[in-house]
PDB file of C-alpha atoms in Angstrom:
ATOM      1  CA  UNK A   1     125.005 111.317  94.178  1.00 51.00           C
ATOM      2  CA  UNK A   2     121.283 110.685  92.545  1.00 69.00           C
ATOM      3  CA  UNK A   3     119.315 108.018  93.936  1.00 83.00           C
ATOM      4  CA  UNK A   4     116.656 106.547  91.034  1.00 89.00           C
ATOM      5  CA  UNK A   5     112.753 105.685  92.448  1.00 93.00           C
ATOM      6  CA  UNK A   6     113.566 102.179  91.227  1.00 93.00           C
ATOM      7  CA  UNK A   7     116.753 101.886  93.711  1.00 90.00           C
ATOM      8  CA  UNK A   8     114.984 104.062  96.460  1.00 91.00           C
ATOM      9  CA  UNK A   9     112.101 101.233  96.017  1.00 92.00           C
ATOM     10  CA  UNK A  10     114.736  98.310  96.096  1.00 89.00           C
ATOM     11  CA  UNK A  11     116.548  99.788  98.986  1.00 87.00           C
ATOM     12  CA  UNK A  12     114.177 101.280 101.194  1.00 88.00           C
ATOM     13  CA  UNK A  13     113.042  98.127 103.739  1.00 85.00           C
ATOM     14  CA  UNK A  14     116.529  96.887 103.304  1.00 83.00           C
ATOM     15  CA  UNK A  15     118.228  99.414 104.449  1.00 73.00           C
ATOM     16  CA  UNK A  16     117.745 101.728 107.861  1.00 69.00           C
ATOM     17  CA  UNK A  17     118.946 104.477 106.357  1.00 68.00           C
ATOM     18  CA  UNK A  18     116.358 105.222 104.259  1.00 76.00           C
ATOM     19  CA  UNK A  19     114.019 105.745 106.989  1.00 87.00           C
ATOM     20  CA  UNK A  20     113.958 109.192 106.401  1.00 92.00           C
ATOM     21  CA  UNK A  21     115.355 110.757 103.072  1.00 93.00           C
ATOM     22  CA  UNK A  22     115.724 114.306 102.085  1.00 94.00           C
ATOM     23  CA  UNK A  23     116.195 115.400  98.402  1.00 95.00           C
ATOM     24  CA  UNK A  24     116.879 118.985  96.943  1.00 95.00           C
ATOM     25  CA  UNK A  25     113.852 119.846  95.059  1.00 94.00           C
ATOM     26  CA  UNK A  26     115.468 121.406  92.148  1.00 93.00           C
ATOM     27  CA  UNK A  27     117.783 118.382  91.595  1.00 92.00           C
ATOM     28  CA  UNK A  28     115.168 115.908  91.987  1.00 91.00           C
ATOM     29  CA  UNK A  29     114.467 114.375  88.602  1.00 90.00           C
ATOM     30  CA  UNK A  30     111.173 116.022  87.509  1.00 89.00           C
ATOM     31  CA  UNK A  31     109.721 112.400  86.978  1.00 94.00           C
ATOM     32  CA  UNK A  32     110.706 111.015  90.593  1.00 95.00           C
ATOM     33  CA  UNK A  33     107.629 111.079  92.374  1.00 96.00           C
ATOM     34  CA  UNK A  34     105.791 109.934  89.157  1.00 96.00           C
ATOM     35  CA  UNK A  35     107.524 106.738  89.002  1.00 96.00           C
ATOM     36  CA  UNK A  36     108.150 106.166  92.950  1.00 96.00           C
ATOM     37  CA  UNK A  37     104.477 105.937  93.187  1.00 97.00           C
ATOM     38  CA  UNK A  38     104.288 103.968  90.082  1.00 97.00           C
ATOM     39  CA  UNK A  39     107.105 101.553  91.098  1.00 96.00           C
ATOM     40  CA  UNK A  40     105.631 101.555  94.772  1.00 96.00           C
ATOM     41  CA  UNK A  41     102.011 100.530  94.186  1.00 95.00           C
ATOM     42  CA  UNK A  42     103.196  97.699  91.411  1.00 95.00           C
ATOM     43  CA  UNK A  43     104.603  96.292  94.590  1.00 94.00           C
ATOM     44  CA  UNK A  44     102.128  96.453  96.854  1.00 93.00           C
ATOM     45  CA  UNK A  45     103.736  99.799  98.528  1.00 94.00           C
ATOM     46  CA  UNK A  46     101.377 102.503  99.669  1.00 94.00           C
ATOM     47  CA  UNK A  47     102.111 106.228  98.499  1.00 96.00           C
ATOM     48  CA  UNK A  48     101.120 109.131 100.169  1.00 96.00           C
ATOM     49  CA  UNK A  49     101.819 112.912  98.989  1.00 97.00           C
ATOM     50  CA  UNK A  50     101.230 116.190 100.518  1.00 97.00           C
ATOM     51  CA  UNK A  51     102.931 119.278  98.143  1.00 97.00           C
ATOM     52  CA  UNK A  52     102.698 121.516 101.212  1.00 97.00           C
ATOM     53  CA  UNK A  53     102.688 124.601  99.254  1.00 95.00           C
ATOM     54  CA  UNK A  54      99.260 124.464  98.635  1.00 94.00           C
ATOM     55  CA  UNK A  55      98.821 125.681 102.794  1.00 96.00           C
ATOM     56  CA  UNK A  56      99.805 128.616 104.721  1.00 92.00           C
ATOM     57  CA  UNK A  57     100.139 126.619 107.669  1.00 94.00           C
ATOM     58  CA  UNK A  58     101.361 123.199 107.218  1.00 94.00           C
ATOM     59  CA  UNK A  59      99.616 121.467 110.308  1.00 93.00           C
ATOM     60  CA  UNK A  60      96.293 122.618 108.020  1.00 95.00           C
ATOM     61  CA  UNK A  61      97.639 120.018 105.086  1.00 94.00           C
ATOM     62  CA  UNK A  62      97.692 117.445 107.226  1.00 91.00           C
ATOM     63  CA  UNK A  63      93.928 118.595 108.870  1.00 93.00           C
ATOM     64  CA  UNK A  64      92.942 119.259 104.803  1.00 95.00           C
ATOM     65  CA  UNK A  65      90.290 116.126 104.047  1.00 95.00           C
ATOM     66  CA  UNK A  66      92.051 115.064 100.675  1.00 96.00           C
ATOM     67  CA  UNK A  67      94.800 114.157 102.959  1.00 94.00           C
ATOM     68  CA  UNK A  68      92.838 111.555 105.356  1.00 94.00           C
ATOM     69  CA  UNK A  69      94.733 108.566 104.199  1.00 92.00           C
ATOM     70  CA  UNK A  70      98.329 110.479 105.037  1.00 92.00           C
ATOM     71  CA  UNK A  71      97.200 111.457 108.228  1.00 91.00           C
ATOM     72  CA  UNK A  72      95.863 108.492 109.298  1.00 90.00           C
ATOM     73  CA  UNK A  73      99.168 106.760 108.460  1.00 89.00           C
ATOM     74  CA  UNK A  74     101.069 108.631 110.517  1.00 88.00           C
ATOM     75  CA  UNK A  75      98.608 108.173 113.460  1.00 85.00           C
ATOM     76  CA  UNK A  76      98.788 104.743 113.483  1.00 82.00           C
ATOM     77  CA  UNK A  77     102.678 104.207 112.824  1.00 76.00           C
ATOM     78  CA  UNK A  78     103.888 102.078 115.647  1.00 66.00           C
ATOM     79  CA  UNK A  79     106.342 103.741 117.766  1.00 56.00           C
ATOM     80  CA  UNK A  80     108.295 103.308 121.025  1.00 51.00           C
ATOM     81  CA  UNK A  81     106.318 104.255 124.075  1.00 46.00           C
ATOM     82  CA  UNK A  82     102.538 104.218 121.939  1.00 46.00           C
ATOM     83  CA  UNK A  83     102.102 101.252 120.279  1.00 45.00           C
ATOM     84  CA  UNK A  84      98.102 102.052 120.310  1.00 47.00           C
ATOM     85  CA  UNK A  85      97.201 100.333 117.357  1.00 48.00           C
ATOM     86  CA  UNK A  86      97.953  97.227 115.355  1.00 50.00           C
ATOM     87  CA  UNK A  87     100.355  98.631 113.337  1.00 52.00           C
ATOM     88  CA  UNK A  88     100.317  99.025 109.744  1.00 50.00           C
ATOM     89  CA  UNK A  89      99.523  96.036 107.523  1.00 60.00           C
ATOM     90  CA  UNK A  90     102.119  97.678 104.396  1.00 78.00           C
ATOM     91  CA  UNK A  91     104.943  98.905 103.304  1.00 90.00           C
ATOM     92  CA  UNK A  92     103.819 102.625 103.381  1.00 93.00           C
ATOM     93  CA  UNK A  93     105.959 105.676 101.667  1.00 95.00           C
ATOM     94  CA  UNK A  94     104.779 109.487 102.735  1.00 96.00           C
ATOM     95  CA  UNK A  95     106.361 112.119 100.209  1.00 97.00           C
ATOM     96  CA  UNK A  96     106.487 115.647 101.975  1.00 97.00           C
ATOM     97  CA  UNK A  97     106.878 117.715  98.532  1.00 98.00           C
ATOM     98  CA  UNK A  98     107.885 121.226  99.062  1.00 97.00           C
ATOM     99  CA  UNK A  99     107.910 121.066 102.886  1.00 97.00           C
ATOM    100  CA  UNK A 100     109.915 124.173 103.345  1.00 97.00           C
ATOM    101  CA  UNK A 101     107.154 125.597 106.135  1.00 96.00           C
ATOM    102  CA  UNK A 102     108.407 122.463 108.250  1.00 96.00           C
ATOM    103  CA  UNK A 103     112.043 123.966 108.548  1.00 95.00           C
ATOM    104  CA  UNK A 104     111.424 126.639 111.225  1.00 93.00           C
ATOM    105  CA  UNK A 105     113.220 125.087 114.488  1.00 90.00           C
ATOM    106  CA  UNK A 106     109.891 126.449 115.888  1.00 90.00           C
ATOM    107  CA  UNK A 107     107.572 124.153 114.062  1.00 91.00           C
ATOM    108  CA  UNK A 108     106.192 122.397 116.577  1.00 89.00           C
ATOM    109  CA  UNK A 109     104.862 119.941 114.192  1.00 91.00           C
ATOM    110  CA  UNK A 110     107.868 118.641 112.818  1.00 92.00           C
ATOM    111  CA  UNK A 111     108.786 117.781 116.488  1.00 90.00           C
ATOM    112  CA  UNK A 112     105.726 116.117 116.725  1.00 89.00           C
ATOM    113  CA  UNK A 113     106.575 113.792 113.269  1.00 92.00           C
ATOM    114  CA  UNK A 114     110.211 113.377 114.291  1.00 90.00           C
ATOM    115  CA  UNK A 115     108.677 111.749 117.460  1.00 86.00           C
ATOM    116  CA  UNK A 116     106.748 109.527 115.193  1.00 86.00           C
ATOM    117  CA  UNK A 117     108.904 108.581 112.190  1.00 87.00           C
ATOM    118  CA  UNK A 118     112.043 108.442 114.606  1.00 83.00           C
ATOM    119  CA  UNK A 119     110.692 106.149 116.919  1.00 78.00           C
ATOM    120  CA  UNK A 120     108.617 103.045 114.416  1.00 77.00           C
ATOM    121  CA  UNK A 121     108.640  99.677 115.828  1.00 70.00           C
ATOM    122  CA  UNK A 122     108.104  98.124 112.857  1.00 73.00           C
ATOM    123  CA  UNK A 123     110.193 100.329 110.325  1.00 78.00           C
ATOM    124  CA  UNK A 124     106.939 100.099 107.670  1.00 86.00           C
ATOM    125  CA  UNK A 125     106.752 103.613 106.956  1.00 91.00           C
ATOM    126  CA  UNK A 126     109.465 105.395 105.276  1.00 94.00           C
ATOM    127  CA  UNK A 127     108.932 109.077 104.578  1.00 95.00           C
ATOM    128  CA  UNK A 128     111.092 111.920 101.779  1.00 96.00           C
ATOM    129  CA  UNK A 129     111.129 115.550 102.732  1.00 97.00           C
ATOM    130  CA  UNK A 130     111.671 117.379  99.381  1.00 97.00           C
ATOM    131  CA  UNK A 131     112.347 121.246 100.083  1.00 97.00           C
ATOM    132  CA  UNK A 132     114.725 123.844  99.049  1.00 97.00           C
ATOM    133  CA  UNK A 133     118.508 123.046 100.281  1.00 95.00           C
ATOM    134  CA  UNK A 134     118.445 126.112 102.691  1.00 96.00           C
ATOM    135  CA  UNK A 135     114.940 124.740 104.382  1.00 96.00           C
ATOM    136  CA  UNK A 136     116.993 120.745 104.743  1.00 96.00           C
ATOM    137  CA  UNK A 137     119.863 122.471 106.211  1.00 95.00           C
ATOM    138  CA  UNK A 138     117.876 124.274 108.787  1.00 96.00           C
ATOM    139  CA  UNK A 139     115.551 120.168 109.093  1.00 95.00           C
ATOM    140  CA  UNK A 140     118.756 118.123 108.922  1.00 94.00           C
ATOM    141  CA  UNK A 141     121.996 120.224 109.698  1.00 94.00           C
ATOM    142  CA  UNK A 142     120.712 122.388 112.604  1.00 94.00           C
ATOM    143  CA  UNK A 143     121.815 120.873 116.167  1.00 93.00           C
ATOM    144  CA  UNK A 144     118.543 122.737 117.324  1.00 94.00           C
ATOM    145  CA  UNK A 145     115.917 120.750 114.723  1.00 92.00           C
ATOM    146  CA  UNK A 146     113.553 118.103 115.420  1.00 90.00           C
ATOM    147  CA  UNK A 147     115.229 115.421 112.447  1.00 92.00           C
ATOM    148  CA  UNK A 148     119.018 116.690 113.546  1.00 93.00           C
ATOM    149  CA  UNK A 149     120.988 114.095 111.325  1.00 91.00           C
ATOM    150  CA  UNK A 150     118.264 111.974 110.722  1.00 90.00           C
ATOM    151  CA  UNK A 151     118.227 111.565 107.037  1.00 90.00           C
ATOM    152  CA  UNK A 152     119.928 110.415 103.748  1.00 89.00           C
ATOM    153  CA  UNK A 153     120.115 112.495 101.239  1.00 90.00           C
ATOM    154  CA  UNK A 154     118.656 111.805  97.719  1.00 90.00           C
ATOM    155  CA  UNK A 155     120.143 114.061  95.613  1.00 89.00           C
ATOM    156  CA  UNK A 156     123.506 115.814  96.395  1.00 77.00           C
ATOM    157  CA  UNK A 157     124.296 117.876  99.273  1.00 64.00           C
ATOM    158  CA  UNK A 158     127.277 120.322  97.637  1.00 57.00           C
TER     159      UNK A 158
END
C-alpha cells in the first residue's frame, strides 16, 4: 500500500483517518514531501516541516526559531478541554521528517503532541510522522506510547 501526495491531499479533510499518518522513511517516495507541499499550498493548505535530525533533543526543534510558524501551529490547534484561541483559519499539514527521537515511550513530548493532535475540535491540522519502521512500531504499535493506534500508515507496514 503507497499513498501518492496528490491522494493524501484529496483525502486528508475527508477522511478521519488521516488525522495522523505514519510512513516508513525508506519507502517514502523520495519526491513526497516535495510535491505534498507543492500540491498543499496550490490549495490554499499550509505546510510545515521539521527533519528532526538536525537536533539532539527534539523538544529543541520545536524551540529552534526557523521553526516559529510550526510551533505556533500546534499551540493554537483547538482541542478538547483548551480551546484558548480562535482556532486556525486553514487547512494546516505538519510533516515530522525523521522523528525517530520522538519514539522513546519516555518522550514526554510526544505525550504532550498526542494530547494536542488527538484531541482537535476542528480537525484543521493533520500531521505525518516519517521515521524508521522500528521507531513507528515503538510510536504506533506499543500499548505503552503516547499515539497507541493512532495512525494510518502511508507506506506499507510488512
Amino acid at each position: 500500500m503507497k499513498i501518492t501526495a496528490e491522494r493524501f491531499i484529496d483525502c486528508a479533510w475527508l477522511l478521519p483517518l488521516y488525522e495522523i499518518s505514519s510512513a516508513e522513511s525508506s519507502l517514502l517516495e523520495r519526491t513526497f514531501i516535495h510535491e505534498l507541499s507543492l500540491i498543499a499550498k496550490s490549495k490554499g493548505i499550509e505546510v510545515h516541516y521539521i527533519d528532526f535530525k538536525e537536533y539532539e533533543d527534539p523538544l529543541d526543534a520545536l524551540l529552534d526559531i526557523k521553526h516559529e510558524g510550526f510551533k505556533k501551529v500546534i499551540e493554537e490547534v483547538p482541542h478538547g478541554g483548551a480551546y484558548l484561541h480562535s482556532g486556525l483559519q486553514e487547512p494546516t499539514i505538519l510533516i515530522f521528517d525523521n522523528c525517530d527521537s520522538l519514539a522513546p515511550i519516555n518522550c514526554s513530548l510526544t505525550f504532550t503532541l498526542r494530547s494536542i493532535l488527538t484531541t482537535q475540535i476542528d480537525n484543521n491540522v493533520k500531521s505525518i510522522f516519517i521515521a524508521k519502521q522500528k521507531s513507528l512500531d515503538i510510536m504506533f504499535n506499543d500499548s505503552k506510547a503516547a499515539f497507541y493506534q493512532s495512525n494510518s500508515y502511508l507506506t506499507s507496514t510488512s
